[in-house]
PDB file of C-alpha atoms in Angstrom:
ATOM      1  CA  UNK A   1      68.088 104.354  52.329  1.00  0.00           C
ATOM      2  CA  UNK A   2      66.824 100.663  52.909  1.00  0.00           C
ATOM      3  CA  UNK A   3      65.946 100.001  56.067  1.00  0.00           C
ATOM      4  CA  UNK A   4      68.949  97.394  57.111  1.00  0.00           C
ATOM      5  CA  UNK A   5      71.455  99.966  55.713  1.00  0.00           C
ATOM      6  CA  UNK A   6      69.912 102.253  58.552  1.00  0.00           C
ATOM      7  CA  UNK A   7      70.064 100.012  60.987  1.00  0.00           C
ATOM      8  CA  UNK A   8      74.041  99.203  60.388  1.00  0.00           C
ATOM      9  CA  UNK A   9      74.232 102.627  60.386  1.00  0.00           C
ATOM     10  CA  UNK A  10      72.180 102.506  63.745  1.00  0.00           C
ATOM     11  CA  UNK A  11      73.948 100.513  65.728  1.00  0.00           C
ATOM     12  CA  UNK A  12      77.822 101.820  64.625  1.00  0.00           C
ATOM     13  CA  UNK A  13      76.481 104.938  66.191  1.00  0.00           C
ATOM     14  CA  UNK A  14      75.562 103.563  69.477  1.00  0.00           C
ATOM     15  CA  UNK A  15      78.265 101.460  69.629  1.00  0.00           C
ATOM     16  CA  UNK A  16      80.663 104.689  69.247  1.00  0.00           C
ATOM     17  CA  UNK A  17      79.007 106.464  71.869  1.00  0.00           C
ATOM     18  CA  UNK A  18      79.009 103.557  74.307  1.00  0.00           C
ATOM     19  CA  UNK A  19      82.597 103.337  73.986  1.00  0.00           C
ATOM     20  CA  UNK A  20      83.191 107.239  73.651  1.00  0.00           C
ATOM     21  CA  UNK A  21      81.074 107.229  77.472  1.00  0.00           C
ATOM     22  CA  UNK A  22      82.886 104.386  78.965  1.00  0.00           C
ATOM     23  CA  UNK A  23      86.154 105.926  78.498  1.00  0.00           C
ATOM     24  CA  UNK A  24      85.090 109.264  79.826  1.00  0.00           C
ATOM     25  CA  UNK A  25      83.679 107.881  82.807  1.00  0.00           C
ATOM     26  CA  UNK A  26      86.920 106.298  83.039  1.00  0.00           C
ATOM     27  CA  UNK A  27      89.011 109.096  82.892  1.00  0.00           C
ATOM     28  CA  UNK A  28      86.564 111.378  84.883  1.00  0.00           C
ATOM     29  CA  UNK A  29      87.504 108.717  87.477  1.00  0.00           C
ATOM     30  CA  UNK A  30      90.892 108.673  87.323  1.00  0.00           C
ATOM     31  CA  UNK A  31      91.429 112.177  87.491  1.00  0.00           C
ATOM     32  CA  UNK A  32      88.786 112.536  90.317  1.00  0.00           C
ATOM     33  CA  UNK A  33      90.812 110.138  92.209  1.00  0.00           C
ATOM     34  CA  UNK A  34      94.200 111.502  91.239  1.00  0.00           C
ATOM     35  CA  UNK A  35      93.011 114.878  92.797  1.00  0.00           C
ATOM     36  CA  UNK A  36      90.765 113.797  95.905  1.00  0.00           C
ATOM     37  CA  UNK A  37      93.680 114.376  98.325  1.00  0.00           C
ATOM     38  CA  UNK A  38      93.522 111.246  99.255  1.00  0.00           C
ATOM     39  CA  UNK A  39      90.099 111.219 100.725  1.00  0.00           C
ATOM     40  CA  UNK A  40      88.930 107.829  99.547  1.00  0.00           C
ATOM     41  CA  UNK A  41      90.872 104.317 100.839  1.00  0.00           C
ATOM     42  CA  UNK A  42      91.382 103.662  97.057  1.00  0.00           C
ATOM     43  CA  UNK A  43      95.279 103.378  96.330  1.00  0.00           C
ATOM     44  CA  UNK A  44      96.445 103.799  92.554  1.00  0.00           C
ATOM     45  CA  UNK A  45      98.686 101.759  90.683  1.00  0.00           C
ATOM     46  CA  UNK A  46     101.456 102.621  88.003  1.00  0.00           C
ATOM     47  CA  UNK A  47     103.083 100.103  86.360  1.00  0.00           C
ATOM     48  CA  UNK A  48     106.313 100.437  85.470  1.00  0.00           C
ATOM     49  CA  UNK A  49     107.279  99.930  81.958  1.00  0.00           C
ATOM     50  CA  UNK A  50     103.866  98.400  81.720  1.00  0.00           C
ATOM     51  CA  UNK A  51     103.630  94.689  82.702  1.00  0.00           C
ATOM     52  CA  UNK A  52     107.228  94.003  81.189  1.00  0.00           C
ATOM     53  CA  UNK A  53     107.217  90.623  83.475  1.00  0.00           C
ATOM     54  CA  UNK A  54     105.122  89.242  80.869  1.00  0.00           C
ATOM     55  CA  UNK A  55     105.991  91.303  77.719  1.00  0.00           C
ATOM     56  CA  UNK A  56     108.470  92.879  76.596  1.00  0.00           C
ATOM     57  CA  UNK A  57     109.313  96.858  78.433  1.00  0.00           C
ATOM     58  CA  UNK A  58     107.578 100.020  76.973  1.00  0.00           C
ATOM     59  CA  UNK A  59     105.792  97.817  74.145  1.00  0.00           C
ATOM     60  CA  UNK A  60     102.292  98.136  73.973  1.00  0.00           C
ATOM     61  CA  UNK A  61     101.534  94.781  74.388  1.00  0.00           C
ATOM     62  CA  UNK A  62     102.901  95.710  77.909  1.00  0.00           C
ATOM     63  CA  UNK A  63     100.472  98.298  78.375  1.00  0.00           C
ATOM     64  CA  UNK A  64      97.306  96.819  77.028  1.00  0.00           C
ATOM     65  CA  UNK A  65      97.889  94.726  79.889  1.00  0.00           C
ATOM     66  CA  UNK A  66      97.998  97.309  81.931  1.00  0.00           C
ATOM     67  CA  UNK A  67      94.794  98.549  80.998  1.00  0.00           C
ATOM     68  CA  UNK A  68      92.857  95.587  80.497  1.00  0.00           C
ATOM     69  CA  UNK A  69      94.183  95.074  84.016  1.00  0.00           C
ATOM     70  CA  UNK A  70      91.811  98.074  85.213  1.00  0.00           C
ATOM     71  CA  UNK A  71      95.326  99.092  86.871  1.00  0.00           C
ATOM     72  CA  UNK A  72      95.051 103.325  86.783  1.00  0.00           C
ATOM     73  CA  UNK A  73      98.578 104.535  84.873  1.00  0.00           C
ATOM     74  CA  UNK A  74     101.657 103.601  83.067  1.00  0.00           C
ATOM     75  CA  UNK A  75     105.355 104.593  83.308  1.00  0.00           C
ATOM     76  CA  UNK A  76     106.257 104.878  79.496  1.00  0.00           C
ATOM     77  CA  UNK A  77     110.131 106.380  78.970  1.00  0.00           C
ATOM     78  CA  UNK A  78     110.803 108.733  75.404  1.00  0.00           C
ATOM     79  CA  UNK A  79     113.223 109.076  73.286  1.00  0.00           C
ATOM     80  CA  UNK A  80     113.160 111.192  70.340  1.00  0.00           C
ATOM     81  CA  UNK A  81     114.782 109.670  66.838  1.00  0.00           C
ATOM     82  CA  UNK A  82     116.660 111.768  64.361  1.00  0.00           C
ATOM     83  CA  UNK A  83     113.589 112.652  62.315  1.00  0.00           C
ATOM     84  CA  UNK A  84     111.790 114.286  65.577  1.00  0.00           C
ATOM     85  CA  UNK A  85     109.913 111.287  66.333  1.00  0.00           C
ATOM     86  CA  UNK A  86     108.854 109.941  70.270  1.00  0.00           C
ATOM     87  CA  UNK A  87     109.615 106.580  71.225  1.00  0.00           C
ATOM     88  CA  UNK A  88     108.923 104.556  73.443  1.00  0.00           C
ATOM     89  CA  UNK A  89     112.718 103.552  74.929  1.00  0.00           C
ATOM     90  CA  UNK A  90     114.470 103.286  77.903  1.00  0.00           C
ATOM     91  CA  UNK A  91     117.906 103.526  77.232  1.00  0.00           C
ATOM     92  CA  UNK A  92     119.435 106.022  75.135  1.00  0.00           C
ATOM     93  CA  UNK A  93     120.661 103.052  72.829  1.00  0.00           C
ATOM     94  CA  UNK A  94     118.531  99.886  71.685  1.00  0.00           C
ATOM     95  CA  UNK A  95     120.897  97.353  71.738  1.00  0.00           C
ATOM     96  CA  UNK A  96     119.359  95.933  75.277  1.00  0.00           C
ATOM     97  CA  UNK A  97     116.290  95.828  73.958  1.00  0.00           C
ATOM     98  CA  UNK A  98     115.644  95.200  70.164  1.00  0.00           C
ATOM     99  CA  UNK A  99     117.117  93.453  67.384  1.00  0.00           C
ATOM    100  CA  UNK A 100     119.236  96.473  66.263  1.00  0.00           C
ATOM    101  CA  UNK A 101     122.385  98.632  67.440  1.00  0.00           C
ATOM    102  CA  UNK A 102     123.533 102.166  68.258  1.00  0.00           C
ATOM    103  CA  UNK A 103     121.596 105.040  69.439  1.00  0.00           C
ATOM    104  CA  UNK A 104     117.805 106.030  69.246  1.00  0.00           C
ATOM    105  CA  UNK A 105     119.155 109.688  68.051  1.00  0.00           C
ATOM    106  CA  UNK A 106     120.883 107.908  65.087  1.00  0.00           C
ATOM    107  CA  UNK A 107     117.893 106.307  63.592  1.00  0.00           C
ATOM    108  CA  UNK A 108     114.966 107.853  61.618  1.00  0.00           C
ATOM    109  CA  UNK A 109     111.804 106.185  62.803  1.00  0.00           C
ATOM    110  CA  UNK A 110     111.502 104.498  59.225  1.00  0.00           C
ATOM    111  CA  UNK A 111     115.007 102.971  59.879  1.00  0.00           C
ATOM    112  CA  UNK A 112     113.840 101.985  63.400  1.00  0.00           C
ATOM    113  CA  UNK A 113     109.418 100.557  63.192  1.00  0.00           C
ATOM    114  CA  UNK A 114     110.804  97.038  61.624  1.00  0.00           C
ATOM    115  CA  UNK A 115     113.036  96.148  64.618  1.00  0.00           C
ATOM    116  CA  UNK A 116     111.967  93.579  66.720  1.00  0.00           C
ATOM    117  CA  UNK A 117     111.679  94.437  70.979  1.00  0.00           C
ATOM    118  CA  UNK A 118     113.226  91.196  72.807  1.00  0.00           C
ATOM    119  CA  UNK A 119     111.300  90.015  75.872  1.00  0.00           C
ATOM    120  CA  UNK A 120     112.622  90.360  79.828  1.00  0.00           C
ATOM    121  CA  UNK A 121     114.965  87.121  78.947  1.00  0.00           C
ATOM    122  CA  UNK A 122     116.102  88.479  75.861  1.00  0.00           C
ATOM    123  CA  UNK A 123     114.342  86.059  73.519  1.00  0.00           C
ATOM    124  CA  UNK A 124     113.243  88.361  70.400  1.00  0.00           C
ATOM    125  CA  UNK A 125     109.417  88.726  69.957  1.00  0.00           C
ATOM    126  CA  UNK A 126     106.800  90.120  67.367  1.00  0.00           C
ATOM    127  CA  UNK A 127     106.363  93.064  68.973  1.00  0.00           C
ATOM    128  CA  UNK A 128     108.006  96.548  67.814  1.00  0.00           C
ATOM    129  CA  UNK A 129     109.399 100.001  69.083  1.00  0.00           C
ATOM    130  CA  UNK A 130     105.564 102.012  69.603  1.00  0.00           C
ATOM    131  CA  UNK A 131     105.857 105.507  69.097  1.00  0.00           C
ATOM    132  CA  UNK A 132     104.223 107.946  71.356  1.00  0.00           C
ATOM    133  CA  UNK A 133     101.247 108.968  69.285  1.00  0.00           C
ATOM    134  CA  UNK A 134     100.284 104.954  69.099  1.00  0.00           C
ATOM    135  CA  UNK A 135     100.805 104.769  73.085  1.00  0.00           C
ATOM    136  CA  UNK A 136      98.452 107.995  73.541  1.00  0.00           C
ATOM    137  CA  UNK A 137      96.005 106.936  70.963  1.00  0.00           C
ATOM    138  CA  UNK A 138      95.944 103.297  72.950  1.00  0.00           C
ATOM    139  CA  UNK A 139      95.694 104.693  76.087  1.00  0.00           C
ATOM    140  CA  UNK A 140      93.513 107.852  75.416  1.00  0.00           C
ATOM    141  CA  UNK A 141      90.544 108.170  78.017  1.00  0.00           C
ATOM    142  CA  UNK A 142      92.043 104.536  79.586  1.00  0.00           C
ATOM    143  CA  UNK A 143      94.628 105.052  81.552  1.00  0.00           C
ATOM    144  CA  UNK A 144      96.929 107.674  83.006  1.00  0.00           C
ATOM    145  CA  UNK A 145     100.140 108.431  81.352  1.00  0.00           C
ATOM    146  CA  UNK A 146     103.864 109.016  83.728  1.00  0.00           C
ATOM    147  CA  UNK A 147     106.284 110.076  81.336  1.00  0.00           C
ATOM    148  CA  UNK A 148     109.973 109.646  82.124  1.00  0.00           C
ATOM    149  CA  UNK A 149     112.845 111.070  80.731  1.00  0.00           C
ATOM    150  CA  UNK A 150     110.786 113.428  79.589  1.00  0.00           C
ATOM    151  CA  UNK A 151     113.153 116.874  80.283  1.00  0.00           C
ATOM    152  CA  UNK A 152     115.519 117.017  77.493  1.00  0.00           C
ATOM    153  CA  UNK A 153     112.129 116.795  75.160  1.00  0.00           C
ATOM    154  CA  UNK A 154     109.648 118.600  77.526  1.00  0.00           C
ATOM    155  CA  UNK A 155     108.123 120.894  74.514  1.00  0.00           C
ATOM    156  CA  UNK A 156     107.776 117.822  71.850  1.00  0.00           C
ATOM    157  CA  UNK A 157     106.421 116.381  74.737  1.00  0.00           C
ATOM    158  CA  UNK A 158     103.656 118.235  75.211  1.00  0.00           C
ATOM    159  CA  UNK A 159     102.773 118.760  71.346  1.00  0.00           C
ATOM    160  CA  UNK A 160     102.439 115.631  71.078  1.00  0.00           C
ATOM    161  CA  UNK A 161     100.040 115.089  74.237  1.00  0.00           C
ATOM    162  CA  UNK A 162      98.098 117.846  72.873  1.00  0.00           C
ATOM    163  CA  UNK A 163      97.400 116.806  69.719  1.00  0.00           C
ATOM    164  CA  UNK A 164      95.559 113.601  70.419  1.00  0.00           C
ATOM    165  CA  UNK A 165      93.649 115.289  73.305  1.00  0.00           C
ATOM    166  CA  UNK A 166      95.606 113.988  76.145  1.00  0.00           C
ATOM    167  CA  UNK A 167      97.373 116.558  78.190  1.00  0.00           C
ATOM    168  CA  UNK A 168      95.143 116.367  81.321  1.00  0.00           C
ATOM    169  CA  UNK A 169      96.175 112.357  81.257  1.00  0.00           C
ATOM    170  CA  UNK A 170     100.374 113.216  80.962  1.00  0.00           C
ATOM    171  CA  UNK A 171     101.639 113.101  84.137  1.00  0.00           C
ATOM    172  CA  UNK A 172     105.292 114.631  84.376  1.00  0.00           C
ATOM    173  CA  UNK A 173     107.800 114.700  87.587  1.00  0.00           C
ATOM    174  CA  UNK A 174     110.673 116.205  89.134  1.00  0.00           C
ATOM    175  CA  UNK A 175     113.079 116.735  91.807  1.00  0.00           C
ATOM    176  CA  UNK A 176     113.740 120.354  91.627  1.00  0.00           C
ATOM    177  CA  UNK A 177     112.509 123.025  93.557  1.00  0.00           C
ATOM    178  CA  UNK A 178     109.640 125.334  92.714  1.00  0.00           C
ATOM    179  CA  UNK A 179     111.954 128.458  91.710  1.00  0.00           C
ATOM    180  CA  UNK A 180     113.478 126.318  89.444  1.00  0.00           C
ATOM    181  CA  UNK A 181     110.473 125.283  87.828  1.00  0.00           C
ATOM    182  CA  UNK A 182     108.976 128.476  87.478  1.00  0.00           C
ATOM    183  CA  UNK A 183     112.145 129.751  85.523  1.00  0.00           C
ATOM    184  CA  UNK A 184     112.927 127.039  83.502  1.00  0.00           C
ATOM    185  CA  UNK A 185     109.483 126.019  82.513  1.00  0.00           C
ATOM    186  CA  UNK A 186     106.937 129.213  82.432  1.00  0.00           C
ATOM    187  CA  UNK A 187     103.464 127.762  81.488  1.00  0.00           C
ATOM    188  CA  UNK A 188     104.669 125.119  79.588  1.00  0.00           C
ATOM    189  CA  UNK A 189     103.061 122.633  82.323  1.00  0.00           C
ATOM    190  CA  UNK A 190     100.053 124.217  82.042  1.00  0.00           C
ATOM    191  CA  UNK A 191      97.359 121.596  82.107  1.00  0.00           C
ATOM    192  CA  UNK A 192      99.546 118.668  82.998  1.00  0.00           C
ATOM    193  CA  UNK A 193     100.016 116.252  86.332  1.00  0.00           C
ATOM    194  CA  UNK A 194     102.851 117.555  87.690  1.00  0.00           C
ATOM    195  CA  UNK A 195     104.800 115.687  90.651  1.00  0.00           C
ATOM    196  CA  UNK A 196     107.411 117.144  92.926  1.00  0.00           C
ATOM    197  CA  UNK A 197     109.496 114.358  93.748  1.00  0.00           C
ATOM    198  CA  UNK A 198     111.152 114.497  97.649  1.00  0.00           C
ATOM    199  CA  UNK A 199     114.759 112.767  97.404  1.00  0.00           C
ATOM    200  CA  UNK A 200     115.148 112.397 101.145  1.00  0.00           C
ATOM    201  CA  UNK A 201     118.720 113.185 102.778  1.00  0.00           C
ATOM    202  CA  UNK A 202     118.131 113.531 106.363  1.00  0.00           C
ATOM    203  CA  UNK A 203     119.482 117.072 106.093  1.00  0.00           C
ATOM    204  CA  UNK A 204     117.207 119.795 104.283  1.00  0.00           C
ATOM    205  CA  UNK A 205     114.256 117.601 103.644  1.00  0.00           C
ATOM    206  CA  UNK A 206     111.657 119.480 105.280  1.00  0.00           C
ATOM    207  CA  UNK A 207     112.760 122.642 103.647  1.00  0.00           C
ATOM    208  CA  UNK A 208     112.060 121.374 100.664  1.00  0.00           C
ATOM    209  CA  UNK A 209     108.596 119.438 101.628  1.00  0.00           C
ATOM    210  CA  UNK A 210     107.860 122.946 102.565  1.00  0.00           C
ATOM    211  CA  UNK A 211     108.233 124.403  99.461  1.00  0.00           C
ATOM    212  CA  UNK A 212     106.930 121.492  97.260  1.00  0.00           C
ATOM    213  CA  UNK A 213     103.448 121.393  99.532  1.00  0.00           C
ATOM    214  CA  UNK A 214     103.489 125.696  99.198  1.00  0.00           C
ATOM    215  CA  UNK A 215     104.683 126.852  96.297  1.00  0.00           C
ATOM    216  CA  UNK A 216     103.938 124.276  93.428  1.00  0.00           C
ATOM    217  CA  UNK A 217     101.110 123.225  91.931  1.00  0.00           C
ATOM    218  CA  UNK A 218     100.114 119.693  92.247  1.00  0.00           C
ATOM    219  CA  UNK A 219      97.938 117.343  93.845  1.00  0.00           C
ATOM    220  CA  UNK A 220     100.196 114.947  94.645  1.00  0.00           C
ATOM    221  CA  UNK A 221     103.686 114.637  96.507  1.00  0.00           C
ATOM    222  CA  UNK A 222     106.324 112.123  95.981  1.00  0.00           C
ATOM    223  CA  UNK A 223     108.998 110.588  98.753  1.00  0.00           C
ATOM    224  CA  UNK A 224     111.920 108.906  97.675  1.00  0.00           C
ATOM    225  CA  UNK A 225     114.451 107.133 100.524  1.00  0.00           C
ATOM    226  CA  UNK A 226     117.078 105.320 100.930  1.00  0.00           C
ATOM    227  CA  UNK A 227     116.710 104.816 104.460  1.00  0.00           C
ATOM    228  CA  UNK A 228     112.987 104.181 106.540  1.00  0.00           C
ATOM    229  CA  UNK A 229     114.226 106.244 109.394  1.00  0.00           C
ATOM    230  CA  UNK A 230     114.512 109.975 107.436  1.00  0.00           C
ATOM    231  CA  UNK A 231     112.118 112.274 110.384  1.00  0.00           C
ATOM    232  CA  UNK A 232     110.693 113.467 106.732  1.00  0.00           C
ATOM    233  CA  UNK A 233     108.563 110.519 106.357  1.00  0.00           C
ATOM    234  CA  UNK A 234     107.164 110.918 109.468  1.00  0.00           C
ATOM    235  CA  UNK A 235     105.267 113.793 108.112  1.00  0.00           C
ATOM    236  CA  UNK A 236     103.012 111.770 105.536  1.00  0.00           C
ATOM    237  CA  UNK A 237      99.990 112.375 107.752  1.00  0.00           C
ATOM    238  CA  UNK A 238     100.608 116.122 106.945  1.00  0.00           C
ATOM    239  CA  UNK A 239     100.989 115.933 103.715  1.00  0.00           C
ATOM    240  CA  UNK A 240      97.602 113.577 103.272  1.00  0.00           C
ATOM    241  CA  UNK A 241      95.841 116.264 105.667  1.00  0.00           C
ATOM    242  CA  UNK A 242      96.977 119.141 103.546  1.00  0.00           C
ATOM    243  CA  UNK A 243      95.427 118.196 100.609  1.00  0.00           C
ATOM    244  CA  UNK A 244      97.914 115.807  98.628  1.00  0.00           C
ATOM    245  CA  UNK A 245      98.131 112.198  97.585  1.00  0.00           C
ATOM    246  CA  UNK A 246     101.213 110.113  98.474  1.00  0.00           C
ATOM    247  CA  UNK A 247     102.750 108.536  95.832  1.00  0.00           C
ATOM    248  CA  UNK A 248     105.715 106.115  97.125  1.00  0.00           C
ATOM    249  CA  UNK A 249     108.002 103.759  94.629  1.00  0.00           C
ATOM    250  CA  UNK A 250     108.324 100.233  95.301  1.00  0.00           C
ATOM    251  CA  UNK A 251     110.250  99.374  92.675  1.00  0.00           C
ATOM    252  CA  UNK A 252     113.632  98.532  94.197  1.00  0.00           C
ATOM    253  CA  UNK A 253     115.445  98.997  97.897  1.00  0.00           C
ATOM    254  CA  UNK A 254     117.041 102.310  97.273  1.00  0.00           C
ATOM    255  CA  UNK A 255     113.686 103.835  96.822  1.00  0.00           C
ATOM    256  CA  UNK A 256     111.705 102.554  99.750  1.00  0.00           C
ATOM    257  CA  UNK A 257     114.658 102.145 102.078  1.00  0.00           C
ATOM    258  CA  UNK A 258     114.199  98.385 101.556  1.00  0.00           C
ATOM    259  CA  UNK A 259     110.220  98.079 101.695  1.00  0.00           C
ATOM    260  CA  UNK A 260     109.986  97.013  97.932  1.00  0.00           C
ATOM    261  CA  UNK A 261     108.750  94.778  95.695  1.00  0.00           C
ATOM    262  CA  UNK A 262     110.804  91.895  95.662  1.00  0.00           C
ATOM    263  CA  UNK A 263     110.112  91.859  99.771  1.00  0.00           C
ATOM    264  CA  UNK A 264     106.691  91.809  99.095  1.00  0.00           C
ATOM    265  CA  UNK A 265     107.319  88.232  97.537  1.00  0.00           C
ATOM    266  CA  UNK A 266     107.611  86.913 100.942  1.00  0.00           C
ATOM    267  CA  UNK A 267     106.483  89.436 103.595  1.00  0.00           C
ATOM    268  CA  UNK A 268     103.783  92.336 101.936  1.00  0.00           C
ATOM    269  CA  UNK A 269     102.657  93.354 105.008  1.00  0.00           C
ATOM    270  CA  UNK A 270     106.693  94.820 105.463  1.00  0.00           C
ATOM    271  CA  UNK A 271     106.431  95.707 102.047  1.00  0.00           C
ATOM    272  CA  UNK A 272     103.406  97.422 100.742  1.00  0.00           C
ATOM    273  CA  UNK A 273     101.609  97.074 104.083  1.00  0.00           C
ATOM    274  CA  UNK A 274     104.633  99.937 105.559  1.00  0.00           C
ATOM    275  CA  UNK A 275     104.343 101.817 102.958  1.00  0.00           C
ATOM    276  CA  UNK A 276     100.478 101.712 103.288  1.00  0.00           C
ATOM    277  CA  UNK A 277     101.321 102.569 107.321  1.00  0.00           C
ATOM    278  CA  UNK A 278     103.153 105.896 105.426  1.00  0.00           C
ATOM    279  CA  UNK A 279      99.377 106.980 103.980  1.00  0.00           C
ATOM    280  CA  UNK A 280     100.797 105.623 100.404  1.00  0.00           C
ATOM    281  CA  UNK A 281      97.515 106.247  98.125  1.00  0.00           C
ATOM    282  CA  UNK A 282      99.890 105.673  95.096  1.00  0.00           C
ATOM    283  CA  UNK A 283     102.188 102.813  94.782  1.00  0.00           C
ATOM    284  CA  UNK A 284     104.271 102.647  91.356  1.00  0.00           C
ATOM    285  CA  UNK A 285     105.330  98.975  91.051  1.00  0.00           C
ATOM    286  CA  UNK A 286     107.134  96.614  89.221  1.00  0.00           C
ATOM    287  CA  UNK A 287     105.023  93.462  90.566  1.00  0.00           C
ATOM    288  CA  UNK A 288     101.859  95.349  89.596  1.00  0.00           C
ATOM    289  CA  UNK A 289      99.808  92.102  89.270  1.00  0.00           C
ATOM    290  CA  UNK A 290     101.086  91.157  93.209  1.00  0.00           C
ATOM    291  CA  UNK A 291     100.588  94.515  94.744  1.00  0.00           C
ATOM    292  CA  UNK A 292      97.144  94.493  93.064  1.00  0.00           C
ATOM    293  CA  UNK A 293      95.875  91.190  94.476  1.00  0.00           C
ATOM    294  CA  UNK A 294      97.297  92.251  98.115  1.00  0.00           C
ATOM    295  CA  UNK A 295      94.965  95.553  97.488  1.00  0.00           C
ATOM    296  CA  UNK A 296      92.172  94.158  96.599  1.00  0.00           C
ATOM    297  CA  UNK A 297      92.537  91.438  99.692  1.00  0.00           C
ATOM    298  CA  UNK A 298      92.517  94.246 102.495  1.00  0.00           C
ATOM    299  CA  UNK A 299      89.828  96.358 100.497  1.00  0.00           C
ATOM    300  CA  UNK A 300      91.947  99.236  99.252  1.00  0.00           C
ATOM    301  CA  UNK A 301      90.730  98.913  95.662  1.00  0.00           C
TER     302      UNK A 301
END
């Protein structure tokens, strides 16, 4: 072997491990962070859909920016085609979306990889329908992973995940209640992120904050509202002091009870700052770009 053939040879070696390191540390970190209880002042972001404001949704344009963003997971939604393949699709049809018609379940994923995804204004672009295995090999040791819509497909799902090695980065949620779980899932979420999601009522809520913070295995709990006032809410410190990250959605009013995103336009210290008053250490956003800047300005990331 000639001496410049060894050092090629050399340096594609290093280079691999440099890379193979980075994105450990990475994930080491976002995991750590996921699970600290909320102990550090660092608040997460998910983006939802990825950065669909300046790409089109669920592409992976739209979540390279995402990760090149540093930002610490993405909301992806699946769909399975008629040939058993996961894509990445919100609605159950593609007509909002793509060039083509009909549903996802009607296509094979040969009939469905040369469609073109339209942007936010509807304008069609070059990029097309990702499947899952190209979001998880894009994303693998990068970023974390909230997969919606992910029930009716829960054991594909997972197969998927772990064949490219990237259970531990799935995250998975839900709204039911740990008996519920147990029976209609077993071990299946063995080794994933799984989030109880609170849908506050008023009536019953801490009941079921109860058994979410007692009975189900997580490190992180999840309040939805309609309304600011539910007593529920009032219980964050709890949670935070039992153990649990806080993970609050910004996305629109009916989430928040009004503290969202578009409010944090104009007025982010009623909009993320409340929800920051509410010990949120996770904020899943659709103006991840604004609520990172108004982080990063009062030193929470």
């Amino acid at each position: 072997m000639n001496t410049k053939y060894f050092t090629i040879i050399a340096f594609m070696l290093f280079v691999s491990g440099v890379f193979s390191t980075h994105a450990q540390n990475r994930l080491d970190f976002l995991l750590n962070t996921l699970k600290d209880g909320g102990k550090s002042d660092y608040v997460m972001i998910f983006a939802h859909r990825g950065d669909w404001r300046n790409a089109p949704e669920n592409s992976l344009q739209a979540y390279k920016s995402c990760i090149d963003a540093g930002f610490d997971g993405i909301e992806i939604d699946v769909q399975m085609t008629k040939d058993s393949i996961i894509v990445m699709m919100h609605d159950q049809t593609i007509d909002r979306t793509t060039t083509g018609t009909g549903k996802v379940s009607d296509y094979t994923w040969a009939e469905l990889k040369d469609l073109k995804l339209k942007s936010p204004i509807g304008v069609i672009t070059r990029q097309r329908i990702p499947t899952f295995d190209e979001v998880l090999e894009l994303a693998k040791g990068r970023i974390l992973i909230q997969v919606d819509k992910w029930q009716p497909i829960k054991e594909k799902v997972i197969e998927v995940a772990k064949r490219h090695g990237c259970l531990e980065q799935i995250i998975l949620r839900g709204t039911t209640d740990s008996k519920h779980i147990a029976k209609t899932y077993g071990k299946l979420l063995d080794g994933v992120n799984y989030i109880p999601v609170l849908v506050c009522k008023g009536e019953g809520d801490d009941e079921k904050l109860d058994d979410f913070m007692d009975n189900i295995k997580t490190s992180v709990i999840s309040l939805s509202f309609t309304r600011d006032d539910f007593p529920v809410i009032d219980r964050a410190k709890e949670i935070k002091d039992r153990g649990f990250r806080i993970w609050y959605n910004s996305l629109w009013a009916e989430f928040n009870g009004g503290h969202d995103d578009e409010m944090a336009m104009d007025d982010p210290e009623n909009s993320y700052g409340w929800l920051l008053k509410k010990r949120a250490n996770i904020i899943f956003s659709d103006h991840p770009f604004l609520l990172d800047a108004y982080l990063k300005k009062i030193g929470r990331r």
